[in-house]
Short mmCIF file of C-alpha atoms in Angstrom, two decimals:
data_model
loop_
_atom_site.label_atom_id
_atom_site.label_comp_id
_atom_site.label_asym_id
_atom_site.label_seq_id
_atom_site.Cartn_x
_atom_site.Cartn_y
_atom_site.Cartn_z
CA MET A 1 -48.77 54.97 142.44
CA LYS A 2 -48.27 52.52 139.91
CA HIS A 3 -45.33 52.57 137.97
CA VAL A 4 -45.17 51.10 134.91
CA PRO A 5 -42.32 48.09 134.51
CA LEU A 6 -39.30 47.08 132.29
CA LEU A 7 -40.11 43.88 130.76
CA ILE A 8 -36.09 42.40 129.92
CA ASN A 9 -35.91 37.51 129.97
CA GLY A 10 -39.64 36.83 131.24
CA GLU A 11 -39.21 39.32 133.73
CA PHE A 12 -41.16 42.76 135.17
CA ILE A 13 -38.30 44.21 136.69
CA SER A 14 -37.91 48.37 138.34
CA SER A 15 -36.49 50.71 135.83
CA GLN A 16 -33.25 52.25 136.45
CA SER A 17 -33.80 55.26 135.21
CA ASP A 18 -34.38 58.40 136.62
CA GLN A 19 -36.57 59.97 133.79
CA GLN A 20 -39.52 59.39 134.12
CA ILE A 21 -43.05 60.83 132.34
CA GLU A 22 -46.72 61.27 133.76
CA VAL A 23 -50.00 59.00 132.66
CA THR A 24 -52.72 61.17 133.00
CA ASN A 25 -55.64 59.56 132.65
CA PRO A 26 -58.10 61.19 129.98
CA ALA A 27 -60.75 62.73 131.88
CA ASN A 28 -59.37 65.14 133.73
CA ASN A 29 -55.78 65.31 134.25
CA GLU A 30 -54.86 63.41 137.43
CA VAL A 31 -52.00 61.50 137.11
CA ILE A 32 -52.83 57.50 137.36
CA ALA A 33 -49.70 55.95 136.51
CA LYS A 34 -45.27 57.11 136.21
CA VAL A 35 -43.36 55.48 133.28
CA PRO A 36 -40.06 55.58 132.73
CA CYS A 37 -36.96 56.32 129.46
CA ALA A 38 -35.23 52.72 129.51
CA THR A 39 -31.96 53.12 130.10
CA SER A 40 -28.13 52.59 127.81
CA ASN A 41 -28.31 50.07 128.35
CA GLU A 42 -31.68 48.19 129.96
CA MET A 43 -31.68 48.64 126.03
CA GLU A 44 -29.33 47.08 125.40
CA VAL A 45 -30.17 44.31 127.95
CA ALA A 46 -33.43 44.41 126.17
CA ILE A 47 -31.92 43.41 122.74
CA ALA A 48 -29.50 40.59 124.13
CA SER A 49 -32.23 38.56 125.45
CA ALA A 50 -34.40 38.72 122.70
CA LYS A 51 -30.91 37.98 120.47
CA GLU A 52 -30.15 35.08 123.13
CA ALA A 53 -34.04 33.65 123.48
CA PHE A 54 -33.67 33.73 118.47
CA THR A 55 -31.36 30.80 118.42
CA THR A 56 -33.78 28.97 120.56
CA TRP A 57 -37.63 29.77 119.58
CA ARG A 58 -36.37 29.61 116.08
CA ASN A 59 -36.39 26.42 115.58
CA VAL A 60 -39.35 25.05 118.05
CA ALA A 61 -41.26 23.72 115.66
CA VAL A 62 -44.98 26.04 114.07
CA PRO A 63 -47.30 23.94 115.48
CA GLU A 64 -45.54 24.33 118.95
CA ARG A 65 -45.52 28.31 118.13
CA ALA A 66 -49.13 28.12 116.68
CA ARG A 67 -50.05 26.64 120.04
CA LEU A 68 -48.66 29.83 122.62
CA MET A 69 -50.86 32.25 119.92
CA MET A 70 -53.93 29.33 120.72
CA ARG A 71 -53.51 29.87 124.85
CA TYR A 72 -52.30 33.51 124.45
CA GLN A 73 -55.72 33.56 122.14
CA ALA A 74 -57.80 32.17 125.21
CA LEU A 75 -56.03 34.34 127.60
CA LEU A 76 -57.29 37.79 125.62
CA LYS A 77 -60.74 36.35 125.25
CA GLU A 78 -61.25 35.52 129.65
CA HIS A 79 -59.71 38.76 130.15
CA HIS A 80 -61.00 41.09 127.16
CA ASP A 81 -62.70 42.91 128.99
CA GLU A 82 -60.51 43.60 132.67
CA ILE A 83 -57.85 45.31 129.58
CA ALA A 84 -60.72 46.89 128.33
CA LYS A 85 -61.10 47.99 131.80
CA ILE A 86 -57.66 48.91 131.95
CA LEU A 87 -57.56 50.79 128.12
CA SER A 88 -60.48 53.00 129.07
CA LYS A 89 -59.71 54.68 131.93
CA GLU A 90 -56.03 55.76 130.27
CA THR A 91 -57.31 56.87 127.27
CA GLY A 92 -60.67 57.59 127.90
CA LYS A 93 -62.49 55.57 125.31
CA THR A 94 -65.91 54.29 126.09
CA PHE A 95 -65.71 51.22 126.99
CA ASP A 96 -67.69 49.85 124.17
CA ASP A 97 -65.33 50.96 122.26
CA ALA A 98 -62.51 49.88 124.65
CA LYS A 99 -63.88 46.44 123.67
CA GLY A 100 -63.30 47.24 120.27
CA ASP A 101 -59.36 48.08 119.82
CA VAL A 102 -59.83 44.37 122.66
CA TRP A 103 -61.32 42.82 119.81
CA ARG A 104 -59.42 43.37 116.72
CA GLY A 105 -56.10 42.33 117.87
CA ILE A 106 -57.04 39.29 119.25
CA GLU A 107 -58.52 39.12 115.59
CA VAL A 108 -54.84 39.31 114.90
CA VAL A 109 -53.79 36.68 117.48
CA GLU A 110 -56.61 34.27 115.89
CA GLN A 111 -54.43 34.28 112.29
CA ALA A 112 -50.98 34.17 115.10
CA MET A 113 -52.65 30.50 115.06
CA ASN A 114 -52.52 29.75 111.37
CA ILE A 115 -48.83 30.62 111.63
CA PRO A 116 -47.80 26.69 110.23
CA ALA A 117 -50.55 27.57 106.64
CA LEU A 118 -48.67 31.08 106.29
CA LEU A 119 -44.96 29.75 106.28
CA MET A 120 -44.95 26.97 103.75
CA GLY A 121 -42.68 27.49 100.38
CA GLU A 122 -42.69 26.26 97.03
CA THR A 123 -41.19 22.84 95.35
CA VAL A 124 -41.24 22.48 91.33
CA GLU A 125 -40.16 19.15 90.86
CA ASN A 126 -37.71 18.47 87.80
CA VAL A 127 -36.67 22.42 86.89
CA ALA A 128 -34.14 20.46 85.54
CA ARG A 129 -32.86 16.12 84.44
CA GLY A 130 -32.80 14.95 87.90
CA ILE A 131 -33.27 18.83 89.72
CA ASP A 132 -35.65 19.59 92.43
CA THR A 133 -36.15 24.15 93.25
CA TYR A 134 -38.25 24.43 96.80
CA SER A 135 -38.60 27.10 99.39
CA TYR A 136 -38.53 27.58 102.16
CA ILE A 137 -39.37 30.68 104.49
CA GLN A 138 -37.53 31.36 107.76
CA PRO A 139 -37.56 34.31 110.87
CA LEU A 140 -35.67 37.49 110.54
CA GLY A 141 -34.37 37.42 114.07
CA VAL A 142 -35.23 41.04 115.87
CA CYS A 143 -38.20 43.23 115.14
CA ALA A 144 -38.85 45.83 117.78
CA GLY A 145 -42.26 47.67 117.46
CA ILE A 146 -43.55 51.83 117.87
CA THR A 147 -46.99 52.09 118.89
CA PRO A 148 -49.70 55.05 119.20
CA PHE A 149 -51.32 56.29 122.13
CA ASN A 150 -54.60 55.35 119.46
CA PHE A 151 -54.42 51.41 120.49
CA PRO A 152 -53.08 50.82 122.37
CA ALA A 153 -54.37 47.23 121.96
CA MET A 154 -54.77 46.47 118.68
CA ILE A 155 -51.91 47.99 117.38
CA PRO A 156 -48.63 46.11 119.66
CA LEU A 157 -51.14 42.39 119.07
CA TRP A 158 -50.45 43.97 114.87
CA MET A 159 -47.38 42.93 115.58
CA PHE A 160 -46.05 40.68 118.18
CA PRO A 161 -48.57 38.01 117.75
CA LEU A 162 -47.31 37.81 114.11
CA ALA A 163 -44.16 38.33 114.44
CA ILE A 164 -43.17 36.08 117.32
CA ALA A 165 -45.06 33.28 115.88
CA ALA A 166 -43.11 33.33 112.30
CA GLY A 167 -40.13 32.80 115.02
CA ASN A 168 -38.80 35.80 115.66
CA THR A 169 -38.32 37.97 118.91
CA PHE A 170 -39.53 41.51 119.97
CA VAL A 171 -39.05 44.25 121.25
CA LEU A 172 -41.80 46.44 121.58
CA LYS A 173 -41.59 50.42 123.39
CA PRO A 174 -45.34 51.25 123.22
CA SER A 175 -47.11 54.67 123.70
CA GLU A 176 -45.72 56.72 126.24
CA GLN A 177 -48.77 58.01 126.86
CA ASP A 178 -51.68 54.90 127.52
CA PRO A 179 -48.89 51.84 128.68
CA LEU A 180 -50.32 50.51 131.27
CA THR A 181 -52.38 48.25 128.08
CA PRO A 182 -49.97 46.55 126.34
CA THR A 183 -48.88 45.73 129.42
CA ARG A 184 -51.49 43.52 131.00
CA LEU A 185 -50.78 41.77 127.49
CA ALA A 186 -47.49 41.43 128.12
CA GLU A 187 -48.40 39.67 131.52
CA LEU A 188 -50.28 37.76 129.66
CA PHE A 189 -48.80 36.14 127.22
CA LEU A 190 -46.18 35.26 129.55
CA GLU A 191 -49.15 33.63 130.89
CA ALA A 192 -49.03 31.90 128.29
CA GLY A 193 -45.61 30.07 128.24
CA ALA A 194 -43.93 32.52 126.12
CA PRO A 195 -40.66 31.53 126.85
CA LYS A 196 -38.21 34.05 128.94
CA GLY A 197 -36.59 36.80 125.59
CA VAL A 198 -39.28 35.92 122.86
CA LEU A 199 -40.86 39.17 123.81
CA ASN A 200 -39.74 42.27 125.46
CA VAL A 201 -41.50 45.68 126.88
CA VAL A 202 -39.29 48.85 126.65
CA HIS A 203 -40.62 52.17 128.01
CA GLY A 204 -39.19 55.55 126.25
CA GLY A 205 -39.93 58.75 124.33
CA ALA A 206 -38.01 59.94 121.46
CA GLN A 207 -34.60 58.34 122.94
CA GLN A 208 -35.25 55.08 123.29
CA VAL A 209 -36.43 54.82 119.72
CA ASP A 210 -33.39 55.86 117.92
CA HIS A 211 -31.60 53.48 120.13
CA LEU A 212 -34.09 50.72 118.95
CA LEU A 213 -33.96 52.38 115.07
CA THR A 214 -29.99 52.56 115.22
CA HIS A 215 -29.04 48.87 116.44
CA PRO A 216 -26.69 46.87 114.84
CA ASP A 217 -28.96 43.89 115.68
CA ILE A 218 -32.88 45.06 115.07
CA LYS A 219 -33.19 43.85 112.09
CA ALA A 220 -37.06 44.52 111.25
CA VAL A 221 -39.15 48.50 112.23
CA SER A 222 -42.73 48.89 112.23
CA PHE A 223 -44.46 51.87 113.51
CA VAL A 224 -48.44 53.52 113.46
CA GLY A 225 -47.93 57.21 114.62
CA SER A 226 -48.20 60.63 112.65
CA VAL A 227 -46.24 61.57 109.67
CA PRO A 228 -43.28 63.85 111.06
CA VAL A 229 -42.14 60.91 113.54
CA GLY A 230 -42.90 57.93 110.88
CA GLN A 231 -41.16 59.47 108.25
CA HIS A 232 -37.35 59.53 110.58
CA ILE A 233 -37.82 56.53 111.76
CA TYR A 234 -38.44 54.82 107.38
CA LYS A 235 -35.45 57.00 106.79
CA THR A 236 -33.96 56.32 109.75
CA ALA A 237 -34.17 52.77 110.04
CA THR A 238 -33.68 51.63 106.03
CA SER A 239 -29.97 53.88 106.15
CA HIS A 240 -29.63 51.47 108.92
CA MET A 241 -30.25 48.38 106.52
CA LYS A 242 -32.82 47.05 108.80
CA ARG A 243 -36.20 46.51 107.36
CA ALA A 244 -39.42 48.98 108.15
CA GLN A 245 -43.34 50.04 107.86
CA CYS A 246 -44.27 53.31 108.68
CA PHE A 247 -48.15 53.69 108.89
CA ALA A 248 -48.26 57.15 109.31
CA GLY A 249 -51.57 60.20 108.51
CA ALA A 250 -54.50 60.29 106.89
CA LYS A 251 -57.75 61.57 104.76
CA ASN A 252 -60.07 59.92 105.52
CA HIS A 253 -62.91 60.66 102.54
CA SER A 254 -66.51 59.90 102.40
CA VAL A 255 -67.89 60.03 98.79
CA ILE A 256 -72.02 60.09 99.25
CA MET A 257 -73.30 60.33 95.52
CA PRO A 258 -77.83 61.15 95.49
CA ASP A 259 -79.15 58.00 95.18
CA ALA A 260 -77.82 56.00 98.85
CA ASN A 261 -79.47 55.50 101.03
CA LYS A 262 -80.19 58.52 103.29
CA ALA A 263 -80.55 56.79 106.77
CA GLN A 264 -77.77 54.49 106.66
CA VAL A 265 -75.14 57.98 104.82
CA LEU A 266 -76.83 59.88 108.63
CA ASN A 267 -75.81 57.42 110.64
CA SER A 268 -72.97 56.32 109.69
CA LEU A 269 -71.55 59.62 109.39
CA VAL A 270 -71.81 60.32 112.30
CA GLY A 271 -69.88 57.45 114.13
CA ALA A 272 -66.91 57.01 111.47
CA SER A 273 -66.47 61.14 112.12
CA VAL A 274 -66.48 61.76 115.76
CA GLY A 275 -66.29 57.75 117.41
CA ALA A 276 -63.16 57.12 119.09
CA ALA A 277 -63.10 61.09 119.56
CA GLY A 278 -61.93 61.53 115.91
CA GLN A 279 -58.36 59.58 117.36
CA ARG A 280 -59.04 56.50 114.36
CA CYS A 281 -56.49 56.62 111.80
CA MET A 282 -59.61 55.42 109.29
CA ALA A 283 -61.55 57.71 110.51
CA ILE A 284 -64.25 60.16 108.33
CA SER A 285 -62.58 63.06 108.47
CA VAL A 286 -64.04 64.54 105.02
CA ALA A 287 -67.23 64.02 104.12
CA VAL A 288 -68.24 64.37 100.39
CA PHE A 289 -71.64 65.82 98.88
CA VAL A 290 -72.24 64.61 95.44
CA GLY A 291 -75.39 66.22 92.88
CA GLU A 292 -78.40 67.72 95.59
CA ALA A 293 -76.97 64.61 97.99
CA LYS A 294 -76.16 67.60 99.77
CA ASN A 295 -79.31 68.72 101.14
CA TRP A 296 -78.73 66.06 103.40
CA ILE A 297 -75.95 68.32 105.03
CA PRO A 298 -78.60 70.04 107.84
CA GLU A 299 -79.76 66.69 109.04
CA LEU A 300 -76.42 65.35 109.72
CA ALA A 301 -75.13 69.05 111.32
CA GLU A 302 -78.40 68.24 112.80
CA MET A 303 -77.89 64.07 113.93
CA ILE A 304 -73.88 65.10 114.96
CA ALA A 305 -74.83 67.47 117.71
CA LYS A 306 -76.94 65.43 119.47
CA VAL A 307 -73.44 62.76 120.51
CA LYS A 308 -72.70 63.25 123.58
CA PRO A 309 -69.02 63.08 124.45
CA GLY A 310 -68.89 61.38 128.12
CA LEU A 311 -66.44 59.00 130.86
CA TRP A 312 -65.65 55.63 129.75
CA ASN A 313 -68.50 54.47 132.14
CA ASP A 314 -71.10 56.67 130.95
CA LYS A 315 -73.23 54.70 128.89
CA GLU A 316 -75.03 57.83 126.38
CA ALA A 317 -71.50 58.28 126.10
CA GLY A 318 -69.92 58.64 122.05
CA TYR A 319 -66.75 60.39 122.81
CA GLY A 320 -64.91 60.51 125.55
CA PRO A 321 -62.14 62.62 125.63
CA LEU A 322 -58.86 63.31 123.99
CA ILE A 323 -55.69 61.59 124.96
CA SER A 324 -53.91 65.40 125.95
CA PRO A 325 -54.14 68.78 126.21
CA LYS A 326 -52.17 69.16 123.38
CA ALA A 327 -54.28 66.33 120.99
CA ARG A 328 -57.05 69.07 122.16
CA ASP A 329 -54.94 72.95 121.62
CA ARG A 330 -53.81 71.61 118.80
CA VAL A 331 -57.94 70.35 117.64
CA LEU A 332 -59.87 74.11 119.30
CA SER A 333 -57.08 75.35 116.82
CA LEU A 334 -57.40 74.00 113.83
CA ILE A 335 -61.62 74.35 115.01
CA ALA A 336 -60.42 78.52 115.11
CA GLN A 337 -58.66 77.93 111.96
CA GLY A 338 -61.73 77.19 109.84
CA LYS A 339 -63.35 78.86 111.39
CA ALA A 340 -61.31 81.90 110.41
CA GLU A 341 -60.59 80.86 107.03
CA GLY A 342 -64.23 81.39 106.00
CA ALA A 343 -65.73 77.60 106.12
CA SER A 344 -69.30 77.76 107.36
CA CYS A 345 -69.54 76.36 111.14
CA LEU A 346 -72.76 73.90 111.35
CA VAL A 347 -71.29 72.34 114.86
CA ASP A 348 -69.17 74.17 117.41
CA GLY A 349 -68.04 71.79 120.19
CA SER A 350 -64.47 74.52 121.15
CA GLY A 351 -66.67 74.78 124.74
CA PHE A 352 -67.56 72.02 124.92
CA THR A 353 -66.64 71.00 128.70
CA VAL A 354 -67.76 67.40 131.03
CA PRO A 355 -69.95 69.08 134.68
CA GLY A 356 -67.10 67.86 137.34
CA TYR A 357 -64.97 66.54 134.21
CA GLU A 358 -63.70 70.71 133.52
CA LYS A 359 -59.86 70.26 133.58
CA GLY A 360 -60.34 67.41 130.73
CA ASN A 361 -59.78 67.09 126.84
CA TRP A 362 -63.00 68.10 125.78
CA VAL A 363 -63.79 68.91 122.77
CA GLY A 364 -67.49 68.48 121.76
CA PRO A 365 -68.60 67.05 118.20
CA THR A 366 -67.92 69.32 115.47
CA VAL A 367 -68.67 69.96 111.81
CA PHE A 368 -68.17 72.32 109.13
CA ALA A 369 -70.19 73.27 105.46
CA ASP A 370 -68.41 75.00 102.96
CA VAL A 371 -65.19 73.83 102.89
CA THR A 372 -62.61 74.75 99.72
CA ASP A 373 -58.83 72.34 99.57
CA ASP A 374 -57.10 75.13 100.67
CA MET A 375 -57.86 75.86 104.31
CA SER A 376 -56.54 73.94 106.90
CA ILE A 377 -59.18 71.77 108.36
CA TYR A 378 -58.53 69.99 104.48
CA LYS A 379 -55.22 69.57 104.17
CA GLU A 380 -54.22 68.70 107.46
CA GLU A 381 -54.91 65.62 109.65
CA ILE A 382 -56.94 67.68 112.85
CA PHE A 383 -57.28 63.63 114.94
CA GLY A 384 -60.27 65.17 116.19
CA PRO A 385 -64.11 65.37 116.68
CA VAL A 386 -64.05 67.01 113.67
CA LEU A 387 -65.73 66.85 110.33
CA CYS A 388 -65.86 68.11 106.75
CA CYS A 389 -68.43 69.09 104.74
CA MET A 390 -67.94 69.65 100.72
CA SER A 391 -70.36 69.33 97.70
CA VAL A 392 -68.83 68.79 93.73
CA ASP A 393 -72.02 67.91 90.53
CA SER A 394 -70.23 64.71 89.54
CA LEU A 395 -69.36 61.61 90.82
CA GLU A 396 -65.97 62.72 88.33
CA GLU A 397 -65.19 65.62 90.71
CA ALA A 398 -65.44 63.48 93.65
CA ILE A 399 -62.84 61.22 92.07
CA ALA A 400 -60.28 63.90 91.66
CA LEU A 401 -60.65 65.66 94.93
CA VAL A 402 -60.46 62.81 96.92
CA ASN A 403 -57.03 61.78 94.31
CA ARG A 404 -55.40 65.00 94.13
CA ASN A 405 -54.92 64.78 97.81
CA PRO A 406 -51.41 63.10 99.11
CA PHE A 407 -52.83 60.84 101.78
CA GLY A 408 -54.16 56.94 100.62
CA ASN A 409 -55.15 55.40 104.01
CA GLY A 410 -59.03 54.83 103.57
CA THR A 411 -61.52 55.91 101.26
CA SER A 412 -65.56 54.71 101.44
CA ILE A 413 -68.51 55.59 98.27
CA PHE A 414 -72.05 55.76 99.28
CA THR A 415 -73.99 54.31 96.23
CA ALA A 416 -76.67 52.47 95.12
CA ASN A 417 -75.10 51.49 91.85
CA GLY A 418 -73.18 49.66 91.07
CA ALA A 419 -71.00 50.72 87.82
CA ALA A 420 -70.74 54.05 90.70
CA ALA A 421 -69.15 51.51 92.80
CA ARG A 422 -66.93 49.80 90.80
CA LYS A 423 -66.13 53.37 88.69
CA TYR A 424 -64.72 54.68 92.29
CA GLN A 425 -63.18 51.09 94.24
CA HIS A 426 -61.06 51.68 90.49
CA GLU A 427 -60.22 54.76 89.82
CA ILE A 428 -59.12 55.44 93.60
CA GLU A 429 -55.71 56.36 94.71
CA VAL A 430 -55.97 55.16 97.58
CA GLY A 431 -55.63 52.22 99.57
CA GLN A 432 -58.48 50.13 101.53
CA VAL A 433 -61.70 51.38 100.24
CA GLY A 434 -65.55 50.67 101.94
CA ILE A 435 -68.53 50.22 99.93
CA ASN A 436 -71.59 51.26 101.65
CA VAL A 437 -68.79 50.44 104.19
CA PRO A 438 -67.61 53.78 106.63
CA ILE A 439 -64.45 52.62 107.66
CA PRO A 440 -62.95 49.53 105.31
CA VAL A 441 -60.66 48.21 108.12
CA PRO A 442 -59.82 44.06 106.53
CA LEU A 443 -60.11 41.43 108.58
CA PRO A 444 -56.26 40.14 109.76
CA PHE A 445 -56.49 38.01 106.63
CA PHE A 446 -55.86 40.21 104.84
CA SER A 447 -53.52 43.72 105.35
CA PHE A 448 -54.26 46.88 106.23
CA THR A 449 -52.91 48.69 103.15
CA GLY A 450 -52.56 52.50 103.47
CA TRP A 451 -51.23 54.08 99.67
CA LYS A 452 -49.41 57.34 99.76
CA ASN A 453 -48.56 59.65 102.00
CA SER A 454 -50.05 57.62 104.90
CA PHE A 455 -47.77 53.81 104.42
CA TYR A 456 -43.85 53.99 104.09
CA GLY A 457 -42.67 51.09 103.55
CA ASP A 458 -43.34 48.05 101.02
CA LEU A 459 -44.76 45.34 103.27
CA HIS A 460 -47.94 46.09 104.90
CA ALA A 461 -49.92 45.48 108.41
CA TYR A 462 -50.66 41.75 109.13
CA GLY A 463 -52.90 39.27 107.10
CA LYS A 464 -49.97 37.08 104.04
CA GLN A 465 -47.85 40.37 104.10
CA ALA A 466 -47.03 40.84 107.32
CA VAL A 467 -45.54 37.00 107.63
CA ARG A 468 -43.10 39.18 104.55
CA PHE A 469 -42.54 41.64 106.10
CA TYR A 470 -41.46 39.03 109.33
CA THR A 471 -39.07 36.73 107.59
CA GLU A 472 -36.58 36.15 104.42
CA THR A 473 -37.52 32.76 101.21
CA LYS A 474 -34.44 30.05 101.51
CA THR A 475 -34.54 28.61 98.19
CA VAL A 476 -32.47 25.34 97.82
CA THR A 477 -31.92 23.60 94.33
CA SER A 478 -31.08 19.99 94.90
CA ARG A 479 -29.86 17.03 92.00
CA TRP A 480 -29.19 13.04 94.73
CA PHE A 481 -27.44 11.10 92.40
CA GLU A 482 -29.36 6.72 92.06
CA ASP A 483 -25.71 5.48 92.72
CA ASP A 484 -26.33 6.70 96.64
CA ILE A 485 -29.49 5.12 96.81
CA PRO A 486 -28.68 2.45 99.12
CA HIS A 487 -30.48 -0.85 98.78
CA GLY A 488 -31.75 -3.69 101.05
CA PRO A 489 -35.36 -3.71 102.77
CA ASN A 490 -37.17 -1.55 104.97
CA MET A 491 -39.65 -3.54 107.25
CA THR A 492 -40.84 -1.32 108.92
CA ILE A 493 -42.96 2.00 107.94
CA SER A 494 -40.66 4.68 110.18
CA LEU A 495 -38.99 7.56 108.74
CA ARG A 496 -35.50 6.97 111.38
#
C-alpha cells in the first residue's frame, strides 16, 4: 500500500494525520494508495515555508527562473510516458488520453519559460517636463491551487509553473482522488532545481481547502472544479481579501449546419462527446442540429455505439471508467431521468461493463435525441459519456438556445459558410469558440476564457491573463535634476 506524502519545505514527509482517504483504481475499485488529510499544523508549516521562501525567491533573477522552467520542461518530456502511466492507473484514462493530459501541461511550462518577456512593464518618457513614468510587474507572495480529478497533470501545470516563474511561491492541494500524478510532478520539479519551499504540496478535503482560503498569508487562489465548490471558494477567498479565479461547470454545445462536412462533423462529435468518459469541462455534451442536419443523428448514434470503453492499456478502448462509484451512479441516474422525461434513448450505456472488471465504474456511450431545454439531462452537467441531440430550424434559434444556457465555457459550430461562422462567433455568449473545431481549448499563449457560470473571477488561467493574476503592477514616476550629474571622464565601458 502506497502512502502519499506531503511536500513541505523541499522534503517529502509522511503526514501525522490519522485521517486517510483511499485512492482507488476506477477499473475495479481496488485501493491502490492512501492519501492523508494534512493536519492543521502541517498546513501552517507548509504555508510558512512558502512565505519564507518568497523572501528570497522573488529576488532571483528572472532569467534564472526561466531556466528552472526549461530544466523542468526537459524532465517532463523525458518522463512523459511514465507520468501518463501513473495517471492512467489512478484515473482510468486510456494511455493515449493520459499522454495528451501530460502534454497539454508541458505546453504551459513552455509558456512559463518565456517569463522574461511576460513580465516586461511599460514606460513613457517626459510625461511632464523632465519627468518619466514606468511600471514594474512584481509577484504577489504565496499563492494556492486547488485542482480537480479529471486532469491531474494538466491543471496543476496550469497553475504553479506560471505563478512560480513570476516570482511567487505556491501551495498545491490536488484532488484526493488521484494524488499520485501531482506528486510525481512535484518530484520532478525538485529534481529540476526548485529551491526549498517554493512549491509545497498538501492533501485533504474541504477542511484543508478552507484553511488555504482563510489563511492571511495566502494572496491568491486558483481553482478548477464544480459549480457549488467554485462558488464557495470564490466567495470565501474574496471575503478574506484574496484574488480568486474559479473555473466551474459547463454545458458545451456544438451547432451543426446542414452545409457542414458530414464526415468531419460525425467523427468530431464522437470523440468530443464520449472521449475521456465525458469527464472534460470542454466536452461537447449537446449537439444542436440545424434544419436538415438532424437527419445525421441516427448515423451519429451508430458511430458512438461502436465506441468501446476499456482498460487504460487496451489499445482498442475509446475511453476508460468514470472516476468513482458516486460519479457513475450520478450519470446513471441522469440517464434514467432522461428516459423518464421523454427523450429518445438511441444508445443506452447504462448496463455496460467490462468482463473481469464488473466492479469498475463503467458507463457505456449514450445518445439521446428529441432533447428539450426543460429536461434534466440538458439542464445539468452530466460529466459522463452522454450526448444530447437537439434540433432547431435556423442558426438564429441555435444561437438563442446556447445564449440562454447559464454556462459559457466552450462551444463550436460546424459549417462551410464563412458568414454563418462569423455571425456565430460574434453573437455567441461563450468564452471559447471553435469553428469546425470540436473542443476549442486555446494553446497557452492565449488564455482559457470561460464565461458566465463557468467562471468566477476576473483573470483567467494561463497565458497573459494568468501572469496578471499572479502579479501586481508597480508604477513609478521619477524626476532627476541636471545639477546632480557628476563631472569628469569615465574611461571604461563598465556600468558599475
